Amino acid sequence: MASPKNNLFPHRKLALIIGNGNYRKECNRLNQSTQNANDLSDLLKRIAFDVTMHVNVNTDMMKSVKIFCEKIKKDDFILFYFVGHGCQADNKNYLIPLDDSRIKAENDVADIGTELQRIMDRLIENNLPYVTICILDCCVPYKLTCPPTSVVEAKPLHGIHLDPEVSLQIVCTTNEDVSGVRGTGRNCLFTKHLLRNIKRSNVDTTTMLQDVVNNVYRENNQMHKPIFLNGLPGNIRAFLNRVSYTIPNIPYNAKWRLNAKTVAGGAGPDSTLDRLHCPKGLYVDKSKNLFIADSLNHRIMKYSPDGTIVRRILGKNISGYGSNRLCGPSNIIYNHVSKNFIISDFHNQRILRLIRKTKTCAKEILRGSGYCGLAMDDDGFLYVSDTERHEVRRYGSGNPHGKVVAGGNGQGSRLNQLNNPTYIFVGPDQAVYVSDSWNDRVVKWDRGATQGIVVAGGQGKGKGKTQLYHPTGLIVDQVGTLYVADYRNNRVMRWYRDASHGNIIVGSIFLAGNKANELSGPEGLAFDHDGNLYVSDSNNHRIQRFRIQTV
């Protein structure tokens, strides 16, 4: 099996959680297993895992595992968590479902429960998961109902071996003193530290699991240390909770309410503070304040989350050229490295830097072409699309002329060309995604590539699921799902990575309108940290917020 490369992002993040506590024999009951499973499930959902959970699973536990494994696709990130009883017998490791009544003889030892290796085989069978993490809190001494012979003993799991071809990590408790499931707290000792560490952002799984082990070891006065086995090649760093300044972490199968709330504008075009006129790009900060390129009012607006505070932070409501004037601004982004705003002053053919502390005037940093779309990566490099040169350039310190990273071969529809590139986004693998608007497609240019790959549209303008009609705003999340504003189809579409077609997530089907479930000429897109979707509903002169539904 080929090893994943360092810093690649998974296709999806999938978790299977099994919490068994209500065992047949009273002495084997576990009071906290269900609570542990529920708490971990809730936490993983908050960091965009697609969670499958079962509690108190009887002899069909392996069926539950099999059904889950059938969902796995190439490059998925897999987490398996079991809390319950486990043991080692006859030099084999087992996870024990609720009912062990079928154990009659020594030869039936496999019926004690689900063998750990069988689960691992299921997880990797005919699939190539990005990384698999197996977390087992299951080593409390277990008393068999009908032990076949004295040869079969309930011992802690041991002798777990890792397949060198599998990117797999296992962390496991070792006995009752470590697990502490008979304690009075909300979670057992092991899971308590697991929950504290697993939600940490931008900490690779190897470091995170080692910290769980060390924290448990210290808290039980160095009596017992959980097992941690790391089967990841040295060049792999995998993250459960990768947090990016620019790339949202959205659940794979997220849904949004069909009816939006207008959070800015919406009373028709005008230049008063409470109205907008053809809004385009927008940015949502961590406090959910909205910053809007109010294009035909030639200004940048700031709206508080509840809309009660509205301010003009740049521009004079009429077009002009100067440090405090704009003409048809098309986009605004925030540079988290230098702590300032970048604005595309489209009709003035320039890019401006607005120092957030002053908010009085802007400095010109690029000049002389049809600059439209803006994007920023986590390292502070600026990406700018140029509708006149039909290209995208990346700019960094000491490089005032930039480097072409997409297009640059003239106007056209070949894979090494672009035709009026508008909005852009830098994806989780540092690829550049471009709304190639007049080609009715979204094109991905990997870093250093000489031509692009069509990832949405490209089948001519139209309303079908495989088509786009003048795409504009776009966002790519941490698992590579693309969200694109389909301007002339009045909808926002989601295209999963490597999908042959997209699906509509907001907007009435094909029809323009101004109702809560309709759009007219959507342009800029943004997510807040909760996953709510904001859309610049350009021709309705408003910003719509579609709330994410609770998963």
Coordinates of C-alpha atoms in Angstrom, one line a residue:
M1 CA 0.0 0.0 0.0
A2 CA 1.4 3.4 -0.9
S3 CA 1.9 5.7 2.1
P4 CA 0.0 9.0 2.1
K5 CA 2.2 12.0 1.7
N6 CA 2.8 14.5 4.5
N7 CA 0.1 17.2 5.0
L8 CA -2.5 15.8 2.6
F9 CA -6.0 16.2 3.7
P10 CA -8.4 13.3 4.0
H11 CA -11.4 12.7 1.7
R12 CA -13.8 12.6 4.7
K13 CA -13.5 12.1 8.5
L14 CA -15.5 9.1 9.6
A15 CA -15.9 7.7 13.1
L16 CA -17.5 4.5 14.4
I17 CA -18.2 4.6 18.1
I18 CA -19.4 1.6 20.1
G19 CA -20.2 2.0 23.8
N20 CA -21.1 -1.2 25.7
G21 CA -22.0 -1.2 29.4
N22 CA -25.2 -3.1 30.1
Y23 CA -23.6 -6.6 30.2
R24 CA -25.7 -9.6 31.2
K25 CA -23.9 -10.3 34.5
E26 CA -24.2 -7.7 37.1
C27 CA -20.5 -7.8 38.1
N28 CA -19.6 -6.9 34.5
R29 CA -21.8 -3.9 34.2
L30 CA -20.0 -0.6 33.2
N31 CA -21.7 2.5 34.4
Q32 CA -19.9 5.1 32.2
S33 CA -19.6 3.4 28.8
T34 CA -22.7 5.0 27.2
Q35 CA -21.8 8.4 28.6
N36 CA -18.2 8.1 27.3
A37 CA -19.5 7.2 23.8
N38 CA -22.0 10.0 23.7
D39 CA -19.5 12.6 24.8
L40 CA -16.9 11.6 22.3
S41 CA -19.6 11.5 19.6
D42 CA -20.7 15.1 20.4
L43 CA -17.1 16.3 20.3
L44 CA -16.2 14.6 17.0
K45 CA -19.3 16.1 15.3
R46 CA -18.1 19.6 16.4
I47 CA -14.9 19.0 14.5
A48 CA -16.7 17.9 11.3
F49 CA -16.6 14.1 11.8
D50 CA -19.4 12.0 10.2
V51 CA -20.2 9.8 13.3
T52 CA -21.9 6.4 13.4
M53 CA -22.6 5.4 17.0
H54 CA -24.0 2.3 18.7
V55 CA -24.5 1.7 22.4
N56 CA -25.1 -1.6 24.1
V57 CA -24.6 -3.7 21.0
N58 CA -25.3 -7.4 21.4
T59 CA -24.0 -10.3 19.2
D60 CA -24.6 -8.3 16.0
M61 CA -21.6 -6.0 16.8
M62 CA -19.6 -7.3 13.9
K63 CA -22.6 -6.5 11.6
S64 CA -22.5 -2.9 12.8
V65 CA -18.8 -2.8 12.0
K66 CA -19.3 -4.3 8.6
I67 CA -22.0 -1.8 7.6
F68 CA -19.8 1.1 8.7
C69 CA -16.8 -0.3 6.7
E70 CA -18.9 -0.4 3.5
K71 CA -19.0 3.4 3.7
I72 CA -15.2 3.8 3.5
K73 CA -13.7 5.3 0.4
K74 CA -10.1 5.9 -0.6
D75 CA -8.4 8.6 1.5
D76 CA -10.9 8.7 4.3
F77 CA -9.8 9.4 7.8
I78 CA -11.1 6.6 10.0
L79 CA -11.5 6.7 13.8
F80 CA -12.8 3.6 15.7
Y81 CA -13.6 3.9 19.4
F82 CA -14.8 1.1 21.6
V83 CA -15.6 1.4 25.3
G84 CA -16.6 -1.8 27.0
H85 CA -15.0 -5.1 27.9
G86 CA -12.1 -6.6 26.1
C87 CA -9.7 -9.4 26.9
Q88 CA -6.9 -11.6 25.7
A89 CA -7.5 -15.3 25.5
D90 CA -5.5 -18.0 23.8
N91 CA -3.1 -15.4 22.7
K92 CA -5.8 -13.5 20.7
N93 CA -7.4 -10.2 21.4
Y94 CA -11.2 -9.8 21.6
L95 CA -13.8 -7.0 22.1
I96 CA -16.7 -8.4 24.0
P97 CA -20.3 -7.5 23.0
L98 CA -23.1 -7.7 25.6
D99 CA -23.9 -11.4 25.3
D100 CA -21.3 -14.1 25.8
S101 CA -23.8 -16.9 26.4
R102 CA -22.7 -18.8 23.3
I103 CA -19.3 -19.7 24.8
K104 CA -19.6 -23.4 25.5
A105 CA -16.2 -24.9 24.8
E106 CA -12.5 -24.0 24.3
N107 CA -12.9 -24.4 20.5
D108 CA -15.6 -21.7 20.5
V109 CA -13.2 -19.1 21.9
A110 CA -13.8 -16.9 18.8
D111 CA -17.3 -16.4 20.0
I112 CA -16.2 -14.4 23.0
G113 CA -16.5 -11.3 20.9
T114 CA -15.1 -9.4 18.0
E115 CA -11.5 -10.0 17.4
L116 CA -9.5 -6.8 17.1
Q117 CA -7.7 -7.9 13.9
R118 CA -11.0 -8.7 12.2
I119 CA -12.1 -5.1 12.7
M120 CA -8.8 -3.8 11.4
D121 CA -9.1 -6.1 8.4
R122 CA -12.6 -4.8 7.7
L123 CA -11.4 -1.2 7.9
I124 CA -8.8 -1.6 5.3
E125 CA -10.3 -4.3 3.1
N126 CA -10.5 -3.0 -0.5
N127 CA -10.0 0.5 0.7
L128 CA -7.0 2.8 1.4
P129 CA -7.9 4.9 4.4
Y130 CA -5.8 8.0 4.8
V131 CA -5.2 7.1 8.5
T132 CA -7.0 4.7 10.8
I133 CA -7.0 5.4 14.6
C134 CA -8.3 2.6 16.9
I135 CA -9.0 3.8 20.5
L136 CA -9.9 1.0 22.9
D137 CA -11.0 1.6 26.5
C138 CA -11.8 -2.0 27.1
C139 CA -9.5 -3.7 29.5
V140 CA -11.4 -4.1 32.7
P141 CA -11.2 -7.7 34.0
Y142 CA -14.2 -9.6 32.7
K143 CA -15.9 -12.6 34.3
L144 CA -17.1 -15.0 31.7
T145 CA -20.6 -16.4 32.2
C146 CA -19.7 -19.9 31.1
P147 CA -15.9 -20.1 30.9
P148 CA -15.1 -23.2 28.8
T149 CA -11.9 -24.2 30.6
S150 CA -9.4 -22.7 32.9
V151 CA -7.1 -22.3 29.9
V152 CA -9.2 -19.4 28.7
E153 CA -8.5 -16.4 31.0
A154 CA -9.6 -12.9 30.8
K155 CA -6.4 -10.9 30.5
P156 CA -5.7 -7.3 29.3
L157 CA -5.2 -7.0 25.6
H158 CA -1.6 -7.5 24.5
G159 CA 0.5 -8.5 21.6
I160 CA -1.3 -6.2 19.2
H161 CA 0.7 -6.1 16.0
L162 CA 0.6 -3.4 13.3
D163 CA 0.6 -4.2 9.6
P164 CA 3.6 -2.3 8.2
E165 CA 1.6 -1.5 5.1
V166 CA -1.3 0.2 7.0
S167 CA -1.3 3.7 8.3
L168 CA -2.7 2.8 11.7
Q169 CA -2.5 4.0 15.3
I170 CA -3.8 2.2 18.3
V171 CA -4.2 3.5 21.9
C172 CA -5.5 1.1 24.5
T173 CA -6.0 1.0 28.3
T174 CA -4.2 -1.9 30.1
N175 CA -6.3 -2.7 33.2
E176 CA -9.0 -1.5 35.7
D177 CA -6.8 0.9 37.5
V178 CA -6.1 2.9 34.3
S179 CA -9.6 2.7 32.9
G180 CA -11.4 3.7 36.1
V181 CA -14.8 3.0 34.6
R182 CA -16.2 2.1 38.0
G183 CA -15.5 5.6 39.3
T184 CA -18.0 8.3 40.1
G185 CA -17.0 10.9 37.5
R186 CA -18.7 11.6 34.2
N187 CA -16.0 9.9 32.2
C188 CA -13.5 7.2 33.0
L189 CA -9.9 8.4 33.5
F190 CA -8.7 7.3 30.0
T191 CA -11.7 8.8 28.1
K192 CA -11.5 12.0 30.2
H193 CA -8.0 12.7 28.9
L194 CA -8.9 11.5 25.5
L195 CA -11.7 14.1 25.3
R196 CA -9.4 16.8 26.6
N197 CA -6.8 16.1 24.0
I198 CA -8.7 15.1 20.9
K199 CA -10.3 18.5 20.4
R200 CA -7.0 20.3 20.4
S201 CA -6.5 22.2 17.1
N202 CA -3.5 21.7 14.8
V203 CA -2.0 18.9 16.9
D204 CA -1.0 15.8 14.9
T205 CA -2.5 12.5 16.1
T206 CA 0.8 11.0 17.1
T207 CA 1.5 13.9 19.6
M208 CA -2.1 13.9 20.7
L209 CA -2.3 10.2 21.5
Q210 CA 1.1 10.3 23.3
D211 CA -0.2 13.1 25.4
V212 CA -3.3 11.1 26.4
V213 CA -1.0 8.2 27.4
N214 CA 1.3 10.4 29.4
N215 CA -1.5 12.3 31.1
V216 CA -3.3 9.1 32.2
Y217 CA 0.0 7.7 33.5
R218 CA 0.7 10.8 35.6
E219 CA -2.8 10.9 37.1
N220 CA -2.8 7.3 38.2
N221 CA 0.5 7.9 40.0
Q222 CA 2.5 6.0 37.3
M223 CA 0.9 2.7 38.2
H224 CA -0.2 1.7 34.7
K225 CA 0.5 3.2 31.3
P226 CA -1.9 2.8 28.3
I227 CA -0.5 1.2 25.2
F228 CA 0.2 3.4 22.2
L229 CA 1.2 1.9 18.9
N230 CA 2.1 4.2 16.0
G231 CA 2.0 2.7 12.6
L232 CA 2.4 5.9 10.6
P233 CA 5.4 6.4 8.4
G234 CA 7.7 9.1 9.5
N235 CA 6.6 11.5 6.8
I236 CA 3.0 11.5 7.8
R237 CA 1.4 14.1 10.1
A238 CA -2.4 13.5 10.4
F239 CA -4.7 15.9 12.1
L240 CA -8.2 15.2 13.6
N241 CA -8.9 18.9 14.1
R242 CA -7.0 20.9 11.6
V243 CA -7.9 24.6 12.0
S244 CA -7.1 27.0 9.3
Y245 CA -7.4 30.8 9.1
T246 CA -8.8 30.5 5.6
I247 CA -10.2 26.9 5.1
P248 CA -13.5 26.1 6.8
N249 CA -14.1 22.8 8.6
I250 CA -17.6 21.7 7.4
P251 CA -19.2 18.3 8.1
Y252 CA -19.2 16.1 5.0
N253 CA -23.0 15.7 4.8
A254 CA -23.9 19.1 6.2
K255 CA -27.3 20.6 5.3
W256 CA -28.5 24.1 5.6
R257 CA -32.0 25.5 6.2
L258 CA -33.7 26.3 3.0
N259 CA -35.1 29.6 4.2
A260 CA -32.4 32.3 4.9
K261 CA -32.3 35.3 7.1
T262 CA -31.4 38.6 5.6
V263 CA -28.5 39.9 7.7
A264 CA -27.6 43.0 5.6
G265 CA -29.5 45.1 3.1
G266 CA -32.7 43.6 1.6
A267 CA -34.8 46.8 1.2
G268 CA -33.8 47.5 -2.4
P269 CA -30.7 49.3 -3.9
D270 CA -29.7 52.6 -2.2
S271 CA -26.7 54.2 -0.6
T272 CA -28.0 54.7 2.9
L273 CA -26.2 52.8 5.6
D274 CA -28.9 50.1 6.0
R275 CA -28.9 49.3 2.2
L276 CA -26.7 47.7 -0.3
H277 CA -26.3 48.0 -4.1
C278 CA -25.1 44.9 -5.9
P279 CA -22.9 43.4 -3.1
K280 CA -20.1 41.1 -4.2
G281 CA -17.3 39.6 -2.1
L282 CA -17.7 39.3 1.6
Y283 CA -15.7 38.3 4.7
V284 CA -17.0 37.0 8.1
D285 CA -14.7 37.5 11.0
K286 CA -14.5 35.3 14.2
S287 CA -17.1 37.5 15.9
K288 CA -19.4 37.1 12.9
N289 CA -19.1 40.7 11.8
L290 CA -19.8 41.1 8.1
F291 CA -17.4 43.0 5.8
I292 CA -19.0 43.6 2.3
A293 CA -17.7 44.9 -1.0
D294 CA -20.8 47.1 -1.7
S295 CA -19.9 47.3 -5.4
L296 CA -22.2 49.9 -6.9
N297 CA -22.1 52.1 -3.8
H298 CA -18.3 52.1 -4.2
R299 CA -17.7 51.3 -0.5
I300 CA -16.8 48.7 2.0
M301 CA -19.4 48.1 4.7
K302 CA -19.3 46.5 8.1
Y303 CA -22.4 45.0 9.7
S304 CA -22.5 43.6 13.3
P305 CA -23.9 40.0 13.6
D306 CA -27.4 41.3 14.6
G307 CA -27.3 44.2 12.1
T308 CA -27.7 46.9 14.8
I309 CA -24.3 48.5 14.1
V310 CA -23.5 49.5 10.5
R311 CA -20.5 51.4 9.4
R312 CA -18.8 52.4 6.2
I313 CA -15.1 51.7 6.6
L314 CA -13.9 52.8 3.2
G315 CA -15.4 54.7 0.2
K316 CA -17.6 57.7 -0.2
N317 CA -20.8 56.3 -1.8
I318 CA -19.7 57.7 -5.2
S319 CA -16.9 56.5 -7.4
G320 CA -13.5 58.0 -7.2
Y321 CA -9.8 57.4 -7.1
G322 CA -7.7 58.1 -4.0
S323 CA -6.7 56.6 -0.7
N324 CA -10.2 56.9 0.6
R325 CA -12.2 56.3 -2.6
L326 CA -13.3 53.2 -4.5
C327 CA -14.8 52.4 -7.8
G328 CA -16.8 49.1 -8.0
P329 CA -14.9 47.1 -5.4
S330 CA -15.3 43.4 -6.1
N331 CA -13.8 41.6 -3.1
I332 CA -12.4 41.9 0.4
I333 CA -10.4 39.4 2.4
Y334 CA -8.4 39.5 5.7
N335 CA -4.7 38.8 6.0
H336 CA -4.3 36.9 9.3
V337 CA -0.5 37.2 9.1
S338 CA -0.3 41.0 8.7
K339 CA -3.6 41.7 10.4
N340 CA -5.1 43.9 7.7
F341 CA -7.8 43.9 5.0
I342 CA -7.0 43.4 1.3
I343 CA -9.5 45.0 -1.2
S344 CA -9.9 44.5 -4.9
D345 CA -10.8 48.0 -6.3
F346 CA -12.0 46.5 -9.6
H347 CA -12.8 49.5 -11.8
N348 CA -9.8 51.5 -10.5
Q349 CA -7.7 48.5 -11.5
R350 CA -5.8 48.2 -8.3
I351 CA -5.4 46.2 -5.0
L352 CA -5.5 48.1 -1.7
R353 CA -4.3 47.3 1.8
L354 CA -6.5 48.7 4.6
I355 CA -4.9 48.8 8.0
R356 CA -7.7 47.6 10.3
K357 CA -6.7 49.8 13.2
T358 CA -7.0 53.1 11.2
K359 CA -9.9 52.3 8.9
T360 CA -9.5 55.8 7.3
C361 CA -7.4 55.2 4.2
A362 CA -5.8 52.5 2.2
K363 CA -2.5 51.9 0.6
E364 CA -2.2 50.8 -3.0
I365 CA -0.1 47.6 -3.4
L366 CA -0.9 46.5 -7.0
R367 CA -2.0 48.6 -9.9
G368 CA -2.8 48.4 -13.6
S369 CA -5.0 45.5 -14.6
G370 CA -8.4 43.8 -14.2
Y371 CA -7.9 42.6 -10.6
C372 CA -11.1 40.8 -9.5
G373 CA -10.8 37.8 -7.1
L374 CA -8.7 37.6 -4.0
A375 CA -7.5 34.7 -1.8
M376 CA -5.0 34.2 1.0
D377 CA -3.3 31.1 2.3
D378 CA -2.3 30.5 5.9
D379 CA 1.3 31.5 5.2
G380 CA 0.2 35.0 4.1
F381 CA 0.7 34.7 0.3
L382 CA -1.8 36.7 -1.7
Y383 CA -3.5 35.3 -4.8
V384 CA -5.2 37.7 -7.3
S385 CA -7.2 36.8 -10.4
D386 CA -6.8 39.1 -13.4
T387 CA -9.8 39.2 -15.8
E388 CA -7.7 41.1 -18.5
R389 CA -4.7 38.8 -18.5
H390 CA -6.8 35.7 -17.8
E391 CA -4.5 34.4 -15.1
V392 CA -4.0 34.1 -11.4
R393 CA -0.8 35.3 -9.7
R394 CA 0.6 34.6 -6.2
Y395 CA 2.4 37.5 -4.4
G396 CA 4.7 37.4 -1.5
S397 CA 7.2 39.7 0.2
G398 CA 10.0 40.6 -2.1
N399 CA 8.1 39.6 -5.2
P400 CA 6.1 42.6 -6.4
H401 CA 5.4 41.1 -9.9
G402 CA 4.0 37.9 -8.6
K403 CA 4.2 34.4 -10.1
V404 CA 1.5 33.0 -12.4
V405 CA -0.1 30.0 -10.7
A406 CA -3.1 29.5 -13.0
G407 CA -3.7 30.4 -16.7
G408 CA -1.3 32.9 -18.2
N409 CA -1.6 31.4 -21.7
G410 CA -4.0 33.8 -23.2
Q411 CA -7.8 33.8 -23.2
G412 CA -9.3 30.4 -24.1
S413 CA -10.9 27.2 -23.0
R414 CA -7.9 24.8 -23.1
L415 CA -6.9 23.3 -19.8
N416 CA -3.9 25.6 -19.7
Q417 CA -6.0 28.7 -20.2
L418 CA -8.7 30.7 -18.4
N419 CA -11.5 32.9 -19.7
N420 CA -12.4 35.8 -17.4
P421 CA -11.3 34.3 -14.0
T422 CA -13.3 35.9 -11.2
Y423 CA -13.4 34.5 -7.7
I424 CA -10.6 32.3 -6.5
F425 CA -9.8 30.1 -3.4
V426 CA -6.7 28.4 -2.1
G427 CA -7.6 24.9 -1.1
P428 CA -6.4 22.6 1.7
D429 CA -3.6 21.1 -0.4
Q430 CA -2.5 24.6 -1.5
A431 CA -4.1 24.2 -4.9
V432 CA -5.7 27.2 -6.5
Y433 CA -9.4 26.9 -7.4
V434 CA -10.6 29.4 -10.1
S435 CA -14.1 30.3 -11.1
D436 CA -13.4 30.3 -14.9
S437 CA -16.6 32.3 -15.4
W438 CA -16.9 32.6 -19.2
N439 CA -15.9 28.9 -19.6
D440 CA -18.7 28.0 -17.1
R441 CA -16.4 25.8 -15.0
V442 CA -14.3 25.7 -11.9
V443 CA -10.7 24.7 -12.5
K444 CA -8.2 23.4 -9.9
W445 CA -4.5 24.2 -10.5
D446 CA -2.2 22.2 -8.3
R447 CA 0.9 23.9 -7.0
G448 CA 3.4 24.0 -9.9
A449 CA 1.0 22.6 -12.4
T450 CA 1.1 23.7 -16.1
Q451 CA -2.6 23.1 -16.6
G452 CA -5.8 22.9 -14.6
I453 CA -8.2 20.1 -13.8
V454 CA -12.0 20.8 -14.2
V455 CA -13.6 20.0 -10.8
A456 CA -17.1 21.5 -11.5
G457 CA -19.0 22.3 -14.7
G458 CA -17.2 22.3 -18.0
Q459 CA -20.1 20.8 -19.8
G460 CA -21.3 24.0 -21.4
K461 CA -23.6 26.6 -19.8
G462 CA -26.8 25.0 -18.5
K463 CA -29.0 24.1 -15.5
G464 CA -28.0 20.4 -15.2
K465 CA -26.2 18.9 -12.2
T466 CA -23.1 18.6 -14.3
Q467 CA -23.3 22.2 -15.5
L468 CA -22.7 25.7 -14.3
Y469 CA -23.7 29.0 -15.8
H470 CA -21.2 31.8 -15.0
P471 CA -19.8 30.6 -11.7
T472 CA -18.7 33.2 -9.2
G473 CA -17.9 32.9 -5.5
L474 CA -16.3 29.6 -4.3
I475 CA -15.0 28.0 -1.2
V476 CA -13.3 24.6 -0.6
D477 CA -13.4 23.0 2.8
Q478 CA -10.9 20.9 4.7
V479 CA -11.9 17.6 3.0
G480 CA -11.9 19.1 -0.5
T481 CA -15.6 19.7 -0.9
L482 CA -16.3 22.6 -3.3
Y483 CA -19.1 25.2 -2.8
V484 CA -19.7 27.5 -5.7
A485 CA -22.2 30.3 -6.4
D486 CA -23.8 29.5 -9.8
Y487 CA -24.7 33.1 -10.7
R488 CA -27.0 32.8 -13.7
N489 CA -28.7 29.7 -12.3
N490 CA -29.5 31.5 -9.0
R491 CA -28.2 28.7 -6.8
V492 CA -25.3 27.6 -4.7
M493 CA -24.0 24.1 -5.4
R494 CA -21.8 21.6 -3.6
W495 CA -19.4 19.4 -5.5
Y496 CA -17.8 16.6 -3.5
R497 CA -14.2 15.9 -4.4
D498 CA -13.9 13.8 -7.5
A499 CA -17.7 13.9 -8.1
S500 CA -19.1 13.8 -11.6
H501 CA -21.9 16.2 -10.7
G502 CA -23.0 18.7 -8.0
N503 CA -26.1 19.2 -6.0
I504 CA -28.0 22.3 -5.0
I505 CA -27.7 23.3 -1.3
V506 CA -29.5 26.7 -1.3
G507 CA -31.6 28.7 -3.7
S508 CA -34.8 27.8 -5.5
I509 CA -34.3 25.5 -8.5
F510 CA -33.1 27.6 -11.4
L511 CA -35.5 30.5 -10.7
A512 CA -34.5 33.9 -9.6
G513 CA -36.6 35.4 -6.8
N514 CA -36.4 37.5 -3.6
K515 CA -38.1 35.1 -1.1
A516 CA -36.3 33.6 1.8
N517 CA -35.5 30.4 -0.1
E518 CA -34.6 32.2 -3.4
L519 CA -31.6 34.0 -4.8
S520 CA -30.9 36.3 -7.7
G521 CA -27.4 36.5 -9.0
P522 CA -25.4 35.0 -6.0
E523 CA -21.8 36.1 -5.9
G524 CA -19.6 36.1 -2.8
L525 CA -19.7 33.1 -0.4
A526 CA -18.5 32.8 3.2
F527 CA -18.8 30.5 6.2
D528 CA -18.6 31.4 9.8
H529 CA -17.0 29.2 12.4
D530 CA -20.3 27.4 13.1
G531 CA -20.7 26.4 9.5
N532 CA -23.5 28.9 8.6
L533 CA -23.4 29.9 5.0
Y534 CA -23.5 33.6 3.9
V535 CA -24.4 34.5 0.3
S536 CA -24.1 37.9 -1.4
D537 CA -27.5 37.9 -3.1
S538 CA -26.3 40.5 -5.6
N539 CA -29.4 41.4 -7.6
N540 CA -31.5 41.4 -4.5
H541 CA -29.0 43.8 -2.9
R542 CA -28.8 41.8 0.3
I543 CA -26.7 39.2 2.3
Q544 CA -28.5 36.0 3.1
R545 CA -27.5 33.7 6.0
F546 CA -28.4 30.0 5.7
R547 CA -28.1 28.3 9.1
I548 CA -26.5 25.0 9.2
Q549 CA -28.8 22.3 10.5
T550 CA -27.8 20.4 13.6
V551 CA -26.1 17.1 12.6

